[in-house]
GROMACS .gro file of C-alpha atoms in nm:
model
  228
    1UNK     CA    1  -1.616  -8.347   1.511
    2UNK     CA    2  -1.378  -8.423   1.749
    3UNK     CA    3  -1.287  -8.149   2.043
    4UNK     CA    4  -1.052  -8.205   2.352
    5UNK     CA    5  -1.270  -7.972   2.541
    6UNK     CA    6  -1.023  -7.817   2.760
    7UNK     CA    7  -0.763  -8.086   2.835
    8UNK     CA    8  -0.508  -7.982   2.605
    9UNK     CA    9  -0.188  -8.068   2.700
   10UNK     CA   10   0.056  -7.798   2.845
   11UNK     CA   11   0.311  -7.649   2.669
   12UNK     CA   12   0.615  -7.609   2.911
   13UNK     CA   13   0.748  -7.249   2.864
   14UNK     CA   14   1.122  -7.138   3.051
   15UNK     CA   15   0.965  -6.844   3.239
   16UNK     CA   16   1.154  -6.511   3.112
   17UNK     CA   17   1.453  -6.355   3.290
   18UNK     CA   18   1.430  -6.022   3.443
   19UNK     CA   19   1.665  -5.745   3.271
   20UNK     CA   20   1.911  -5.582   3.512
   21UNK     CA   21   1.804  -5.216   3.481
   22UNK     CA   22   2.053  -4.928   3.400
   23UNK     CA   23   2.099  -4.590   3.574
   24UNK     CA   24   2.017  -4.423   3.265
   25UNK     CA   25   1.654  -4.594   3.196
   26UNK     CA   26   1.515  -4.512   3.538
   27UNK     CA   27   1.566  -4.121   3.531
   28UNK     CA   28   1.242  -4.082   3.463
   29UNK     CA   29   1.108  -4.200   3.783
   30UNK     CA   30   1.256  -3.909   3.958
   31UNK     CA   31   1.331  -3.620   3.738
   32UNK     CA   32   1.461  -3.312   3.781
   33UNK     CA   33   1.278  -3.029   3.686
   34UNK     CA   34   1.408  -2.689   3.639
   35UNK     CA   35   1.047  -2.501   3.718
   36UNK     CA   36   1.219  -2.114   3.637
   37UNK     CA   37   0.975  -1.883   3.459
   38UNK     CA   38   1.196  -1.768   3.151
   39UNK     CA   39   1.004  -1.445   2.967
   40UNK     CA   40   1.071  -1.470   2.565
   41UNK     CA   41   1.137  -1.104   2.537
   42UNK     CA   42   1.023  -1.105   2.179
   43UNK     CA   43   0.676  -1.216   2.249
   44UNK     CA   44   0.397  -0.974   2.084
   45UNK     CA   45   0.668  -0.721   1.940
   46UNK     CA   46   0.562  -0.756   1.614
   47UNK     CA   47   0.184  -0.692   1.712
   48UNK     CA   48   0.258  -0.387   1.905
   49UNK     CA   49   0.421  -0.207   1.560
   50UNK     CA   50   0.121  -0.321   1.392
   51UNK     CA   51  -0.143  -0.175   1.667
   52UNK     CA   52   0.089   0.140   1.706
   53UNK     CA   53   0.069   0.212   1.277
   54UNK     CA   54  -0.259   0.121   1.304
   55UNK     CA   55  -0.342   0.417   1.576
   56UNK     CA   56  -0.121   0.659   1.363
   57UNK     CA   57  -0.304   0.567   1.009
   58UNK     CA   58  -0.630   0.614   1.210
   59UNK     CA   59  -0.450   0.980   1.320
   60UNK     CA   60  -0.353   1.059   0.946
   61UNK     CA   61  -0.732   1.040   0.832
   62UNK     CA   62  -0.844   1.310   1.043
   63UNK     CA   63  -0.573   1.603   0.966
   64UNK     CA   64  -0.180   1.582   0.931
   65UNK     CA   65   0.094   1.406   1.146
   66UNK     CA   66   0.391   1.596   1.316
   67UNK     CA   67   0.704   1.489   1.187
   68UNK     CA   68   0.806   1.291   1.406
   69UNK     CA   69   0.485   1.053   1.411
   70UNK     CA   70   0.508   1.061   1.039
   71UNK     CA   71   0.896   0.914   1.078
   72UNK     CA   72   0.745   0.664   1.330
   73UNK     CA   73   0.488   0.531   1.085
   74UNK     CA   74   0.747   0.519   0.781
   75UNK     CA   75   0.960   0.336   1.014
   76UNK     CA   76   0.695   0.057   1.122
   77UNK     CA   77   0.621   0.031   0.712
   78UNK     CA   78   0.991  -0.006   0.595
   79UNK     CA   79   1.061  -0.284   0.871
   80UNK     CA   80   0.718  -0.486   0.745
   81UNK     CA   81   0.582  -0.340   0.459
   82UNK     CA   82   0.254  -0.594   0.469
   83UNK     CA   83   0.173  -0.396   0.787
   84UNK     CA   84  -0.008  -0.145   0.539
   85UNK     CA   85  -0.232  -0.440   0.448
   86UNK     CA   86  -0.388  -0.413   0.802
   87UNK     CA   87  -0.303  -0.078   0.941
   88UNK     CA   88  -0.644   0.062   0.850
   89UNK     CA   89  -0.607   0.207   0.490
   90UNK     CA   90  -0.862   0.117   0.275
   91UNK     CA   91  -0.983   0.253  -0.065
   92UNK     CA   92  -1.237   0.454   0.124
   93UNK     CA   93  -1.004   0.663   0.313
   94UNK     CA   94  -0.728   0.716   0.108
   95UNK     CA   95  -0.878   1.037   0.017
   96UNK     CA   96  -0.836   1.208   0.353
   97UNK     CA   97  -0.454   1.043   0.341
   98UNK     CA   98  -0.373   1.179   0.051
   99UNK     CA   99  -0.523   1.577   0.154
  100UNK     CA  100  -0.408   1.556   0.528
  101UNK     CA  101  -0.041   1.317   0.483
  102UNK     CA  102  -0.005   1.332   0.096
  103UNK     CA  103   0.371   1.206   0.155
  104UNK     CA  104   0.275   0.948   0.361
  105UNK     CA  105  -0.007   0.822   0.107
  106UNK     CA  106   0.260   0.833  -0.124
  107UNK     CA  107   0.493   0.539   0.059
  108UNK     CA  108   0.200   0.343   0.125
  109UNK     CA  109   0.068   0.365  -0.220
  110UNK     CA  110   0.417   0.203  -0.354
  111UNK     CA  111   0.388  -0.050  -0.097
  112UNK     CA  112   0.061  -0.129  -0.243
  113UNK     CA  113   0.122  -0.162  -0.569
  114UNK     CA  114   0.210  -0.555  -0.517
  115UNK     CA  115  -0.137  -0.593  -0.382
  116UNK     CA  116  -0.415  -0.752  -0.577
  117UNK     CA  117  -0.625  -0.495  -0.414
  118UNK     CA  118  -0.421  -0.211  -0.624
  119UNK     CA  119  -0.696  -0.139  -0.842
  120UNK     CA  120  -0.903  -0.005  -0.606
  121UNK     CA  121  -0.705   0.252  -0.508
  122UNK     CA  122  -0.631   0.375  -0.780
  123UNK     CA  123  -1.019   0.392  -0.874
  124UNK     CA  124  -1.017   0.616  -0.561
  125UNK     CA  125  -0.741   0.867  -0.690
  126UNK     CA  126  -0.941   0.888  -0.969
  127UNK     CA  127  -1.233   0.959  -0.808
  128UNK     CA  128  -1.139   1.188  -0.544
  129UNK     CA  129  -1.180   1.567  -0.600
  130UNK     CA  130  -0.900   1.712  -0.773
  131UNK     CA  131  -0.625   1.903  -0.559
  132UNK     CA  132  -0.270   1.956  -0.520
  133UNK     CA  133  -0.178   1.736  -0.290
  134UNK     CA  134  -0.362   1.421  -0.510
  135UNK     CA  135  -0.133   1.571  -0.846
  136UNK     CA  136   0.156   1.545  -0.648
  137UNK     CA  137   0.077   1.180  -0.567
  138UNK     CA  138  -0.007   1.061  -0.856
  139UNK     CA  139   0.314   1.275  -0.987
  140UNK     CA  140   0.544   1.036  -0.747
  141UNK     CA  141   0.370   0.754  -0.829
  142UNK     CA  142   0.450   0.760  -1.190
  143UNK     CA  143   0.818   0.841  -1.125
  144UNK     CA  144   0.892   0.592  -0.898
  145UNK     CA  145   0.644   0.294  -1.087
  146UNK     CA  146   0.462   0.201  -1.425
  147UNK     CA  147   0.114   0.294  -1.354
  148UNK     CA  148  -0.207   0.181  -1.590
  149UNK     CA  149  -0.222   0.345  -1.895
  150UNK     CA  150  -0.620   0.335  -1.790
  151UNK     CA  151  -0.568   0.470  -1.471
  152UNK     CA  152  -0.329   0.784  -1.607
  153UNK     CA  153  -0.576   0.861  -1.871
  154UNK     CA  154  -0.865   0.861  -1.639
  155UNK     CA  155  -0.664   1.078  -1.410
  156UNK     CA  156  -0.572   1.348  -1.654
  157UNK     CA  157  -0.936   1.313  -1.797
  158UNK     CA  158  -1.083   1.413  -1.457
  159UNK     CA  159  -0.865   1.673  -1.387
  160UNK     CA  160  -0.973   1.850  -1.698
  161UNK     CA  161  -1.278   1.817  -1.680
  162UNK     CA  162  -1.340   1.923  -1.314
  163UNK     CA  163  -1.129   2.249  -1.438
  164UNK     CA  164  -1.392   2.307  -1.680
  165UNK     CA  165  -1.699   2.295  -1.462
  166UNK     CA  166  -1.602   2.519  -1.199
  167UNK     CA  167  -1.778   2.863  -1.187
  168UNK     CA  168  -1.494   3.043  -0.977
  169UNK     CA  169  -1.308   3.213  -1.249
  170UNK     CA  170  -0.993   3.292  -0.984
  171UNK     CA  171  -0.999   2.894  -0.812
  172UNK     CA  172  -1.039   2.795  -1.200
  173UNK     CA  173  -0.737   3.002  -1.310
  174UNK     CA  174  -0.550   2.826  -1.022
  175UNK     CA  175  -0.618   2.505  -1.082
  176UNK     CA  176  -0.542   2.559  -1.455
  177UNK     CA  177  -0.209   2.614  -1.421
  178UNK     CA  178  -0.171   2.342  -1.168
  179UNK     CA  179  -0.256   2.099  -1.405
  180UNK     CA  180  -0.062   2.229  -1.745
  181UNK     CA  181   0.236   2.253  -1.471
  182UNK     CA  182   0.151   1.833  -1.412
  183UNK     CA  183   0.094   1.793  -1.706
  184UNK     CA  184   0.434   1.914  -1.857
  185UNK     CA  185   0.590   1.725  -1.546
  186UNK     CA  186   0.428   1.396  -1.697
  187UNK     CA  187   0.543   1.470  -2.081
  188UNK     CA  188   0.915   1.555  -2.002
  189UNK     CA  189   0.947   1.198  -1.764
  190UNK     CA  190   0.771   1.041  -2.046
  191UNK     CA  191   0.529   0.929  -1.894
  192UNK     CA  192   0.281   1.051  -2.169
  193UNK     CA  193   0.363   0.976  -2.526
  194UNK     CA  194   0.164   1.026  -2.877
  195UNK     CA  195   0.281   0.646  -2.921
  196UNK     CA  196   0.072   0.538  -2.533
  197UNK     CA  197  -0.142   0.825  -2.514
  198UNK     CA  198  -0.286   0.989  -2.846
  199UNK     CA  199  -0.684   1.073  -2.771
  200UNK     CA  200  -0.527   1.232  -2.416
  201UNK     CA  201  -0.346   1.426  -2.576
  202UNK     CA  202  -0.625   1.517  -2.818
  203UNK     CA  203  -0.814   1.612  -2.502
  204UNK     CA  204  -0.521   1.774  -2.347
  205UNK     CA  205  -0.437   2.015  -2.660
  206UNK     CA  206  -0.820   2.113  -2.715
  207UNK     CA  207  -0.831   2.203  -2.294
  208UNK     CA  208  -0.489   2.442  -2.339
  209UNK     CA  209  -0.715   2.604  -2.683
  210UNK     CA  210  -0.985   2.665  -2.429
  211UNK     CA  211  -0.765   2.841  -2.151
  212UNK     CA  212  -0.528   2.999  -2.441
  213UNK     CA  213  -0.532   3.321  -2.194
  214UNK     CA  214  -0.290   3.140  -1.904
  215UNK     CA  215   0.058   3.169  -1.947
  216UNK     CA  216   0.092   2.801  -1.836
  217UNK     CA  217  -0.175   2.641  -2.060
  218UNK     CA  218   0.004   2.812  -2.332
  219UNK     CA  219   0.331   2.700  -2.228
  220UNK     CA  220   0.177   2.304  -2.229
  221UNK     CA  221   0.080   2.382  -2.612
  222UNK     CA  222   0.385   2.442  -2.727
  223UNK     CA  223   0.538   2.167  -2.555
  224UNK     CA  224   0.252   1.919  -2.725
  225UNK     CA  225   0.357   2.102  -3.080
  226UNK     CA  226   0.689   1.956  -3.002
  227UNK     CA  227   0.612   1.601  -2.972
  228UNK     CA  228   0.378   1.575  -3.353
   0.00000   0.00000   0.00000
C-alpha cells in the first residue's frame, strides 16, 4: 500500500472576492425599534361574558333574576350560545332553573338541544317534581323543537302519576286541571297523536275516568273522543 503521507501536492485555489455590501443588507446591524406599548383592546372580552353568565346562572339557582339581569344573561347566550356549555348549568341544577327562572331554563334548554349531553336533561325534567313552571317548559320546548317521543311519554306518565299519589284533595284538584289544561295544549299542537302516542293516551283517558268530577279532566275526554 502505497501512501504519500502528507506531501500531497497543493492545489492552487484564486482566493474569493469580497462582495460589496448594500444599504439594504446591513439594516440589521442597527435597527430601529419602535418599543410603544400598544394595548389590544379586545384581549379577555370574550372571557369576561363568560365569567359574568357564569355569576348570573350561579344567581338563577338560588331564587329568580330581576329583569334586567335576566336580559343580561339572554344577551351573553344569543351572542355565544356555547357559553351555556360552561356557564354552570348542569343536569343537577336545572331543577332550581326551571322553579326560580323557568323562562330562562327555557332559552338555555333550546340551546342545548344540539348538545350530546341533551339526554340528560331531559332525564332531569322528567325527574323533577311536577309543577307549573316545569309544564310550561316542557310546553315551549315542544313548540319550538321535536322532542323524544320517550322523553314526552315519560313526562306525561309522571305527571299523572304524581297527581294520583297526593293525599291533599285541594293541591290534587289543582294540579289536575293543570295537567288536562297541558295536556289539551299538547293534543291541539299535535304534539300527541293516536298514530305516535297510543298507550299515553290509554293512560291519559283512564286518568280523566278517575277525576271525571273536574270540569277540566272532563273537558280533556272529550277532546281524546275526538281523535278515535
Amino acid at each position: 500500500e502505497v501512501s504519500m503521507v502528507g506531501f500531497e501536492p497543493m492545489v492552487c485555489r484564486p482566493v474569493p472576492g469580497l462582495l460589496e455590501p448594500s444599504e439594504g443588507e446591513v439594516f440589521w446591524l442597527d435597527p430601529e425599534l419602535d418599543h410603544e406599548v400598544v394595548w389590544d383592546q379586545s384581549l379577555c372580552r370574550e372571557n369576561e361574558g363568560g365569567l359574568e353568565a357564569k355569576e348570573l346562572m350561579l344567581l338563577s339557582h338560588k331564587g329568580p333574576l330581576n329583569q334586567a339581569q335576566t336580559d343580561k344573561l339572554l344577551s351573553i347566550l344569543s351572542r355565544d350560545p356555547k357559553i351555556v356549555l360552561h356557564c354552570g348549568l348542569s343536569p343537577q341544577r336545572l331543577p332550581d332553573l326551571v322553579e326560580n327562572n323557568p323562562v330562562l331554563a327555557i332559552e338555555s334548554l333550546l340551546l342545548l338541544m344540539p348538545s350530546s349531553s341533551m339526554p340528560l336533561y331531559l332525564d332531569a325534567l322528567v325527574a323533577m317534581p311536577m309543577s307549573l313552571h316545569s309544564m310550561e317548559v316542557v310546553n315551549r320546548l315542544t313548540t319550538s323543537v321535536e322532542l323524544p317521543t320517550e322523553f314526552v311519554h315519560r313526562y306525561i306518565s309522571n305527571c299523572l302519576t304524581s297527581c294520583e299519589g297526593l293525599k291533599d284533595k285541594y293541591m290534587q284538584n289543582r294540579l289536575v286541571r293543570l295537567v288536562c289544561v297541558f295536556l289539551q295544549s299538547l293534543i291541539r299542537n299535535k304534539i300527541i297523536s293516536p298514530q305516535k302516542h297510543r298507550d299515553l293516551l290509554i293512560e291519559v283517558q283512564a286518568f280523566c275516568i278517575e277525576f271525571s268530577r273536574i270540569r277540566e279532566a272532563a273537558g280533556l275526554f272529550r277532546l281524546l273522543k275526538t281523535l278515535e
